[in-house]
Amino acid sequence: MTADTNPRAAAVRTAVGAVADPELRLPIGDLNMVREITVDGPHANVSIVLTIVGCPAADRISADVHAAAASVPGIASVELDVGVMTPAERKALTEQLKGGRATREMPFTAASLTRVIAVTSGKGGVGKSTMTANLAVALAQRGLAVGLIDADVHGFSIPSLMGLTDSTGAAEQPTRIDDLMLPPVAHGVKVISIGMFLRRGGDESPLGAIAWRGPMLHRTIQQFLTDVFFGDLDILLIDMPPGTGDIAISVGQILPHAEVLVVTTPQSAASDVAVRSGLLARQTGQQVTGVIENMSAMVLADGTVVDVFGSGGGLAVADALSQDGKPVPLLASVPLSPTLREDADASAPTVIAHPDDPAAKAIGHVADALTHTQRGLSGRSLPMRVR
């Protein structure tokens, strides 16, 4: 019998077609990656194609396809043939993924169902990127589709914090399919950073520094938002550089509908400056949705409370940014945590590595608050196209 009339071959095709591409997060059957499938007694011959030569997900896809075929009752052995899409097939795939959207068309508009949240701070060193990385993972743990853009071009650290760097510090690179870039995925979060495009000159040499001014920075943010295929996201987090410079202004112009989370430490030297990042966001039309106080008081084993950086800064920022009777909430006071620091150095998000740590629990509270306050559809047009 042919593959079309053999019930067992049809079952194998169904099982194989349900395997998800780990980069695109879509079934390979829907992506036209499954080719001929034949079954001869207990033996199945499965043919699939990958998007590009040297696809970084090739081993995982092959293993998942083999396991899926072998799981069909009556199949004892599987022979897998792996090929590559033709240029015409890749073009058709990219058109399918873009859903009729033109290249470089902004997918994260005010009408989009994706909630965009920029995480800002007034100054560096307050743990903003650590908060952003852990928050992204915590949101993914709660079943949301999450993307993360590292917009801190001059001081990028997200690839390392998310475990996307190797022993030399080189970051995993995006996969390019024609004019689309597929971001690497870590802990269920799709991540893009300028650090993924830099390489060391030698094993001991440092990564190159980015010395760009406004126009180049603006262009980079635009490309991250338009050329990177994130797919359907519930939340897109943007790790902003500290302060109120070029990138903060560009993000405000490109995404005036975005929400903003302000990160500060308890000390007034940080909180006074943090207010400015929230004020700039508000000037561009963005909404300040909350404040996170990091490095707050920690409780020692004997019960002693240690306020290394003082107290009250987070609440002061929240109060300063509240206006017209609309309060800005202090979403969490994340205690100073040696574990959080150690996990960051080890490229392991604390919400996964040590979920019972007080800092991880506090970040989880922020994720819960954001999960329970999704964007509403009232007054917004649905993303529909007339054909």
GROMACS .gro file of C-alpha atoms in nm:
model
  387
    1MET     CA    1   0.000   0.000   0.000
    2THR     CA    2   0.109   0.357  -0.058
    3ALA     CA    3   0.169   0.606   0.217
    4ASP     CA    4  -0.171   0.761   0.144
    5THR     CA    5  -0.361   0.431   0.185
    6ASN     CA    6  -0.153   0.261   0.456
    7PRO     CA    7  -0.316   0.342   0.790
    8ARG     CA    8   0.012   0.293   0.977
    9ALA     CA    9   0.196   0.529   0.742
   10ALA     CA   10  -0.078   0.786   0.796
   11ALA     CA   11  -0.035   0.748   1.171
   12VAL     CA   12   0.340   0.799   1.138
   13ARG     CA   13   0.280   1.112   0.926
   14THR     CA   14   0.045   1.251   1.190
   15ALA     CA   15   0.293   1.184   1.470
   16VAL     CA   16   0.589   1.326   1.279
   17GLY     CA   17   0.393   1.628   1.159
   18ALA     CA   18   0.315   1.724   1.518
   19VAL     CA   19   0.685   1.759   1.609
   20ALA     CA   20   0.759   2.126   1.680
   21ASP     CA   21   1.048   2.313   1.523
   22PRO     CA   22   1.236   2.438   1.834
   23GLU     CA   23   1.316   2.774   1.673
   24LEU     CA   24   0.986   2.849   1.501
   25ARG     CA   25   0.773   2.681   1.770
   26LEU     CA   26   0.538   2.546   1.505
   27PRO     CA   27   0.463   2.187   1.395
   28ILE     CA   28   0.690   2.077   1.111
   29GLY     CA   29   0.385   1.941   0.931
   30ASP     CA   30   0.245   2.293   0.913
   31LEU     CA   31   0.584   2.418   0.791
   32ASN     CA   32   0.590   2.174   0.496
   33MET     CA   33   0.900   2.003   0.630
   34VAL     CA   34   0.762   1.648   0.609
   35ARG     CA   35   0.817   1.459   0.286
   36GLU     CA   36   0.759   1.096   0.188
   37ILE     CA   37   0.670   0.843   0.456
   38THR     CA   38   0.651   0.472   0.382
   39VAL     CA   39   0.591   0.176   0.610
   40ASP     CA   40   0.696  -0.180   0.534
   41GLY     CA   41   0.580  -0.408   0.810
   42PRO     CA   42   0.732  -0.279   1.137
   43HIS     CA   43   0.981  -0.054   0.955
   44ALA     CA   44   0.913   0.313   0.879
   45ASN     CA   45   1.109   0.530   0.637
   46VAL     CA   46   1.062   0.899   0.711
   47SER     CA   47   1.187   1.185   0.495
   48ILE     CA   48   1.199   1.546   0.619
   49VAL     CA   49   1.367   1.867   0.509
   50LEU     CA   50   1.527   2.138   0.723
   51THR     CA   51   1.510   2.507   0.648
   52ILE     CA   52   1.881   2.564   0.582
   53VAL     CA   53   2.211   2.377   0.555
   54GLY     CA   54   2.370   2.354   0.898
   55CYS     CA   55   2.044   2.423   1.081
   56PRO     CA   56   2.140   2.452   1.451
   57ALA     CA   57   1.825   2.264   1.551
   58ALA     CA   58   1.896   1.972   1.314
   59ASP     CA   59   1.996   1.720   1.581
   60ARG     CA   60   1.699   1.800   1.804
   61ILE     CA   61   1.448   1.788   1.516
   62SER     CA   62   1.593   1.459   1.393
   63ALA     CA   63   1.576   1.307   1.740
   64ASP     CA   64   1.221   1.427   1.798
   65VAL     CA   65   1.105   1.301   1.456
   66HIS     CA   66   1.267   0.961   1.515
   67ALA     CA   67   1.102   0.934   1.857
   68ALA     CA   68   0.763   1.042   1.722
   69ALA     CA   69   0.770   0.784   1.441
   70ALA     CA   70   0.887   0.510   1.676
   71SER     CA   71   0.600   0.587   1.916
   72VAL     CA   72   0.340   0.471   1.663
   73PRO     CA   73   0.206   0.125   1.758
   74GLY     CA   74   0.353  -0.145   1.542
   75ILE     CA   75   0.664   0.052   1.441
   76ALA     CA   76   0.981  -0.122   1.558
   77SER     CA   77   1.247   0.062   1.356
   78VAL     CA   78   1.277   0.401   1.187
   79GLU     CA   79   1.506   0.513   0.908
   80LEU     CA   80   1.529   0.890   0.878
   81ASP     CA   81   1.630   1.081   0.566
   82VAL     CA   82   1.707   1.451   0.623
   83GLY     CA   83   1.732   1.700   0.339
   84VAL     CA   84   1.718   2.078   0.295
   85MET     CA   85   1.448   2.303   0.151
   86THR     CA   86   1.491   2.444  -0.196
   87PRO     CA   87   1.514   2.824  -0.235
   88ALA     CA   88   1.155   2.829  -0.360
   89GLU     CA   89   1.038   2.631  -0.058
   90ARG     CA   90   1.222   2.864   0.180
   91LYS     CA   91   1.065   3.165   0.013
   92ALA     CA   92   0.721   3.010   0.053
   93LEU     CA   93   0.798   2.940   0.418
   94THR     CA   94   0.908   3.295   0.492
   95GLU     CA   95   0.594   3.428   0.323
   96GLN     CA   96   0.387   3.192   0.535
   97LEU     CA   97   0.561   3.303   0.854
   98LYS     CA   98   0.520   3.670   0.773
   99GLY     CA   99   0.150   3.612   0.712
  100GLY     CA  100   0.137   3.863   0.429
  101ARG     CA  101   0.328   4.123   0.629
  102ALA     CA  102   0.584   4.310   0.424
  103THR     CA  103   0.949   4.280   0.521
  104ARG     CA  104   1.046   4.537   0.783
  105GLU     CA  105   0.684   4.610   0.870
  106MET     CA  106   0.642   4.669   1.243
  107PRO     CA  107   0.455   4.373   1.399
  108PHE     CA  108   0.429   4.525   1.748
  109THR     CA  109   0.185   4.805   1.681
  110ALA     CA  110  -0.076   4.938   1.922
  111ALA     CA  111  -0.326   4.703   1.754
  112SER     CA  112  -0.105   4.400   1.817
  113LEU     CA  113  -0.210   4.147   2.079
  114THR     CA  114   0.147   4.144   2.210
  115ARG     CA  115   0.206   4.338   2.529
  116VAL     CA  116   0.535   4.532   2.502
  117ILE     CA  117   0.711   4.614   2.830
  118ALA     CA  118   1.034   4.815   2.844
  119VAL     CA  119   1.240   4.763   3.159
  120THR     CA  120   1.431   5.081   3.243
  121SER     CA  121   1.648   5.233   3.512
  122GLY     CA  122   1.794   5.573   3.581
  123LYS     CA  123   2.149   5.446   3.621
  124GLY     CA  124   2.352   5.132   3.570
  125GLY     CA  125   2.438   4.879   3.838
  126VAL     CA  126   2.090   4.841   3.985
  127GLY     CA  127   2.039   4.488   3.848
  128LYS     CA  128   1.799   4.585   3.569
  129SER     CA  129   1.919   4.320   3.323
  130THR     CA  130   1.917   4.049   3.590
  131MET     CA  131   1.560   4.146   3.676
  132THR     CA  132   1.459   4.145   3.309
  133ALA     CA  133   1.612   3.804   3.233
  134ASN     CA  134   1.459   3.638   3.538
  135LEU     CA  135   1.124   3.805   3.478
  136ALA     CA  136   1.118   3.680   3.119
  137VAL     CA  137   1.181   3.323   3.235
  138ALA     CA  138   0.923   3.354   3.513
  139LEU     CA  139   0.661   3.469   3.263
  140ALA     CA  140   0.746   3.178   3.031
  141GLN     CA  141   0.709   2.942   3.328
  142ARG     CA  142   0.353   3.070   3.363
  143GLY     CA  143   0.269   2.954   3.012
  144LEU     CA  144   0.312   3.281   2.824
  145ALA     CA  145   0.488   3.316   2.488
  146VAL     CA  146   0.771   3.556   2.572
  147GLY     CA  147   1.027   3.745   2.364
  148LEU     CA  148   1.324   3.940   2.500
  149ILE     CA  149   1.514   4.216   2.320
  150ASP     CA  150   1.847   4.327   2.465
  151ALA     CA  151   1.838   4.695   2.374
  152ASP     CA  152   2.136   4.778   2.596
  153VAL     CA  153   2.361   4.781   2.290
  154HIS     CA  154   2.667   4.928   2.461
  155GLY     CA  155   2.637   4.715   2.776
  156PHE     CA  156   2.465   4.396   2.659
  157SER     CA  157   2.452   4.113   2.912
  158ILE     CA  158   2.130   3.926   2.832
  159PRO     CA  159   2.294   3.639   2.633
  160SER     CA  160   2.511   3.549   2.932
  161LEU     CA  161   2.229   3.587   3.184
  162MET     CA  162   2.007   3.361   2.974
  163GLY     CA  163   2.271   3.090   2.930
  164LEU     CA  164   2.320   3.156   2.559
  165THR     CA  165   2.700   3.186   2.567
  166ASP     CA  166   2.965   2.916   2.537
  167SER     CA  167   3.282   2.866   2.742
  168THR     CA  168   3.457   3.145   2.549
  169GLY     CA  169   3.176   3.393   2.611
  170ALA     CA  170   3.058   3.385   2.248
  171ALA     CA  171   2.680   3.402   2.221
  172GLU     CA  172   2.460   3.170   2.019
  173GLN     CA  173   2.370   3.332   1.688
  174PRO     CA  174   2.027   3.370   1.528
  175THR     CA  175   1.936   3.143   1.238
  176ARG     CA  176   1.878   3.326   0.912
  177ILE     CA  177   1.615   3.206   0.666
  178ASP     CA  178   1.637   3.440   0.368
  179ASP     CA  179   1.532   3.780   0.509
  180LEU     CA  180   1.412   3.649   0.845
  181MET     CA  181   1.620   3.598   1.158
  182LEU     CA  182   1.506   3.333   1.406
  183PRO     CA  183   1.614   3.424   1.761
  184PRO     CA  184   1.775   3.165   1.985
  185VAL     CA  185   1.545   3.023   2.253
  186ALA     CA  186   1.648   2.984   2.617
  187HIS     CA  187   1.420   2.859   2.895
  188GLY     CA  188   1.121   2.910   2.667
  189VAL     CA  189   1.213   3.272   2.586
  190LYS     CA  190   1.305   3.397   2.237
  191VAL     CA  191   1.608   3.624   2.274
  192ILE     CA  192   1.794   3.871   2.051
  193SER     CA  193   2.098   4.083   2.138
  194ILE     CA  194   2.375   4.266   1.955
  195GLY     CA  195   2.611   4.042   2.150
  196MET     CA  196   2.502   3.753   1.929
  197PHE     CA  197   2.670   3.916   1.630
  198LEU     CA  198   3.013   3.971   1.788
  199ARG     CA  199   3.300   3.725   1.798
  200ARG     CA  200   3.639   3.724   1.968
  201GLY     CA  201   3.954   3.769   1.763
  202GLY     CA  202   4.114   3.483   1.958
  203ASP     CA  203   4.045   3.263   2.260
  204GLU     CA  204   4.183   3.520   2.503
  205SER     CA  205   4.077   3.841   2.329
  206PRO     CA  206   3.767   4.028   2.452
  207LEU     CA  207   3.450   4.077   2.256
  208GLY     CA  208   3.456   4.393   2.048
  209ALA     CA  209   3.306   4.711   2.187
  210ILE     CA  210   3.011   4.881   2.021
  211ALA     CA  211   3.089   5.248   1.954
  212TRP     CA  212   2.774   5.369   1.781
  213ARG     CA  213   2.590   5.698   1.789
  214GLY     CA  214   2.219   5.777   1.759
  215PRO     CA  215   2.138   5.679   1.396
  216MET     CA  216   2.305   5.337   1.423
  217LEU     CA  217   2.143   5.270   1.759
  218HIS     CA  218   1.802   5.364   1.622
  219ARG     CA  219   1.852   5.137   1.320
  220THR     CA  220   1.953   4.846   1.543
  221ILE     CA  221   1.637   4.871   1.751
  222GLN     CA  222   1.426   4.890   1.435
  223GLN     CA  223   1.592   4.577   1.297
  224PHE     CA  224   1.542   4.386   1.620
  225LEU     CA  225   1.172   4.470   1.607
  226THR     CA  226   1.110   4.407   1.238
  227ASP     CA  227   1.371   4.165   1.099
  228VAL     CA  228   1.362   3.915   1.386
  229PHE     CA  229   1.079   3.663   1.365
  230PHE     CA  230   0.935   3.626   1.715
  231GLY     CA  231   0.607   3.475   1.602
  232ASP     CA  232   0.297   3.524   1.815
  233LEU     CA  233   0.402   3.659   2.154
  234ASP     CA  234   0.200   3.734   2.464
  235ILE     CA  235   0.470   3.961   2.606
  236LEU     CA  236   0.779   4.124   2.456
  237LEU     CA  237   1.025   4.249   2.718
  238ILE     CA  238   1.288   4.507   2.621
  239ASP     CA  239   1.597   4.538   2.841
  240MET     CA  240   1.671   4.909   2.806
  241PRO     CA  241   2.006   5.080   2.864
  242PRO     CA  242   2.016   5.294   3.178
  243GLY     CA  243   1.929   5.660   3.156
  244THR     CA  244   1.746   5.876   2.905
  245GLY     CA  245   1.971   5.856   2.599
  246ASP     CA  246   1.926   5.778   2.231
  247ILE     CA  247   1.780   5.430   2.266
  248ALA     CA  248   1.524   5.537   2.525
  249ILE     CA  249   1.410   5.812   2.290
  250SER     CA  250   1.403   5.576   1.989
  251VAL     CA  251   1.199   5.312   2.171
  252GLY     CA  252   0.961   5.585   2.285
  253GLN     CA  253   0.917   5.700   1.925
  254ILE     CA  254   0.885   5.353   1.772
  255LEU     CA  255   0.671   5.202   2.052
  256PRO     CA  256   0.476   5.486   2.214
  257HIS     CA  257   0.214   5.235   2.330
  258ALA     CA  258   0.466   5.029   2.530
  259GLU     CA  259   0.448   4.994   2.905
  260VAL     CA  260   0.745   5.068   3.127
  261LEU     CA  261   0.881   4.898   3.438
  262VAL     CA  262   1.128   5.111   3.635
  263VAL     CA  263   1.401   4.934   3.833
  264THR     CA  264   1.578   5.107   4.121
  265THR     CA  265   1.762   5.026   4.441
  266PRO     CA  266   1.644   5.154   4.780
  267GLN     CA  267   1.905   5.430   4.805
  268SER     CA  268   1.805   5.781   4.708
  269ALA     CA  269   2.108   5.818   4.477
  270ALA     CA  270   1.949   5.556   4.252
  271SER     CA  271   1.581   5.631   4.309
  272ASP     CA  272   1.609   6.002   4.236
  273VAL     CA  273   1.764   5.923   3.897
  274ALA     CA  274   1.522   5.636   3.827
  275VAL     CA  275   1.230   5.878   3.828
  276ARG     CA  276   1.375   6.049   3.521
  277SER     CA  277   1.356   5.734   3.308
  278GLY     CA  278   0.989   5.704   3.395
  279LEU     CA  279   0.926   6.070   3.316
  280LEU     CA  280   1.091   6.037   2.974
  281ALA     CA  281   0.879   5.732   2.897
  282ARG     CA  282   0.567   5.924   2.989
  283GLN     CA  283   0.668   6.215   2.763
  284THR     CA  284   0.667   5.977   2.463
  285GLY     CA  285   0.321   5.846   2.553
  286GLN     CA  286   0.431   5.528   2.726
  287GLN     CA  287   0.261   5.411   3.043
  288VAL     CA  288   0.462   5.347   3.360
  289THR     CA  289   0.309   5.021   3.479
  290GLY     CA  290   0.514   4.962   3.793
  291VAL     CA  291   0.837   4.987   3.990
  292ILE     CA  292   1.072   4.711   4.103
  293GLU     CA  293   1.301   4.780   4.397
  294ASN     CA  294   1.609   4.559   4.375
  295MET     CA  295   1.875   4.496   4.643
  296SER     CA  296   1.633   4.572   4.924
  297ALA     CA  297   1.674   4.447   5.280
  298MET     CA  298   1.785   4.087   5.325
  299VAL     CA  299   1.716   3.869   5.625
  300LEU     CA  300   2.010   3.673   5.765
  301ALA     CA  301   1.982   3.322   5.907
  302ASP     CA  302   1.956   3.457   6.263
  303GLY     CA  303   1.671   3.689   6.166
  304THR     CA  304   1.881   4.004   6.144
  305VAL     CA  305   1.759   4.245   5.877
  306VAL     CA  306   2.036   4.416   5.679
  307ASP     CA  307   1.958   4.727   5.472
  308VAL     CA  308   2.281   4.751   5.274
  309PHE     CA  309   2.140   5.014   5.039
  310GLY     CA  310   1.897   5.181   5.278
  311SER     CA  311   1.521   5.168   5.234
  312GLY     CA  312   1.229   5.344   5.074
  313GLY     CA  313   1.368   5.413   4.727
  314GLY     CA  314   1.121   5.196   4.539
  315LEU     CA  315   0.818   5.345   4.708
  316ALA     CA  316   0.959   5.697   4.651
  317VAL     CA  317   0.988   5.630   4.276
  318ALA     CA  318   0.636   5.488   4.262
  319ASP     CA  319   0.496   5.790   4.444
  320ALA     CA  320   0.688   6.035   4.225
  321LEU     CA  321   0.557   5.873   3.904
  322SER     CA  322   0.195   5.857   4.018
  323GLN     CA  323  -0.020   6.133   3.877
  324ASP     CA  324  -0.381   6.243   3.825
  325GLY     CA  325  -0.504   5.999   4.085
  326LYS     CA  326  -0.348   5.704   3.901
  327PRO     CA  327  -0.101   5.529   4.131
  328VAL     CA  328   0.207   5.353   4.000
  329PRO     CA  329   0.246   5.036   4.207
  330LEU     CA  330   0.562   4.910   4.371
  331LEU     CA  331   0.537   4.557   4.229
  332ALA     CA  332   0.811   4.403   4.444
  333SER     CA  333   1.104   4.468   4.672
  334VAL     CA  334   1.360   4.209   4.566
  335PRO     CA  335   1.598   4.140   4.856
  336LEU     CA  336   1.974   4.155   4.814
  337SER     CA  337   2.065   3.797   4.731
  338PRO     CA  338   2.410   3.635   4.698
  339THR     CA  339   2.234   3.347   4.521
  340LEU     CA  340   2.091   3.581   4.258
  341ARG     CA  341   2.440   3.718   4.191
  342GLU     CA  342   2.600   3.372   4.182
  343ASP     CA  343   2.337   3.240   3.942
  344ALA     CA  344   2.383   3.542   3.714
  345ASP     CA  345   2.756   3.471   3.697
  346ALA     CA  346   2.676   3.106   3.623
  347SER     CA  347   2.430   3.199   3.345
  348ALA     CA  348   2.144   3.031   3.532
  349PRO     CA  349   1.824   3.229   3.597
  350THR     CA  350   1.753   3.209   3.969
  351VAL     CA  351   1.380   3.152   3.914
  352ILE     CA  352   1.482   2.814   3.769
  353ALA     CA  353   1.806   2.734   3.954
  354HIS     CA  354   1.685   2.836   4.302
  355PRO     CA  355   1.309   2.902   4.289
  356ASP     CA  356   1.283   2.910   4.669
  357ASP     CA  357   1.534   3.193   4.704
  358PRO     CA  358   1.362   3.509   4.838
  359ALA     CA  359   1.474   3.705   4.533
  360ALA     CA  360   1.326   3.445   4.296
  361LYS     CA  361   0.998   3.450   4.486
  362ALA     CA  362   0.982   3.830   4.468
  363ILE     CA  363   1.042   3.823   4.092
  364GLY     CA  364   0.769   3.561   4.067
  365HIS     CA  365   0.530   3.805   4.234
  366VAL     CA  366   0.606   4.057   3.958
  367ALA     CA  367   0.539   3.791   3.693
  368ASP     CA  368   0.209   3.707   3.861
  369ALA     CA  369   0.109   4.074   3.870
  370LEU     CA  370   0.186   4.118   3.500
  371THR     CA  371   0.010   3.794   3.409
  372HIS     CA  372  -0.306   3.905   3.585
  373THR     CA  373  -0.311   4.247   3.417
  374GLN     CA  374  -0.312   4.161   3.047
  375ARG     CA  375  -0.396   4.422   2.785
  376GLY     CA  376  -0.762   4.457   2.708
  377LEU     CA  377  -0.916   4.456   2.358
  378SER     CA  378  -1.170   4.730   2.428
  379GLY     CA  379  -1.147   5.009   2.174
  380ARG     CA  380  -0.881   4.834   1.964
  381SER     CA  381  -0.922   4.694   1.615
  382LEU     CA  382  -0.845   4.327   1.573
  383PRO     CA  383  -0.549   4.231   1.347
  384MET     CA  384  -0.759   4.114   1.051
  385ARG     CA  385  -0.686   4.135   0.680
  386VAL     CA  386  -0.945   4.148   0.402
  387ARG     CA  387  -0.876   3.908   0.119
   0.00000   0.00000   0.00000
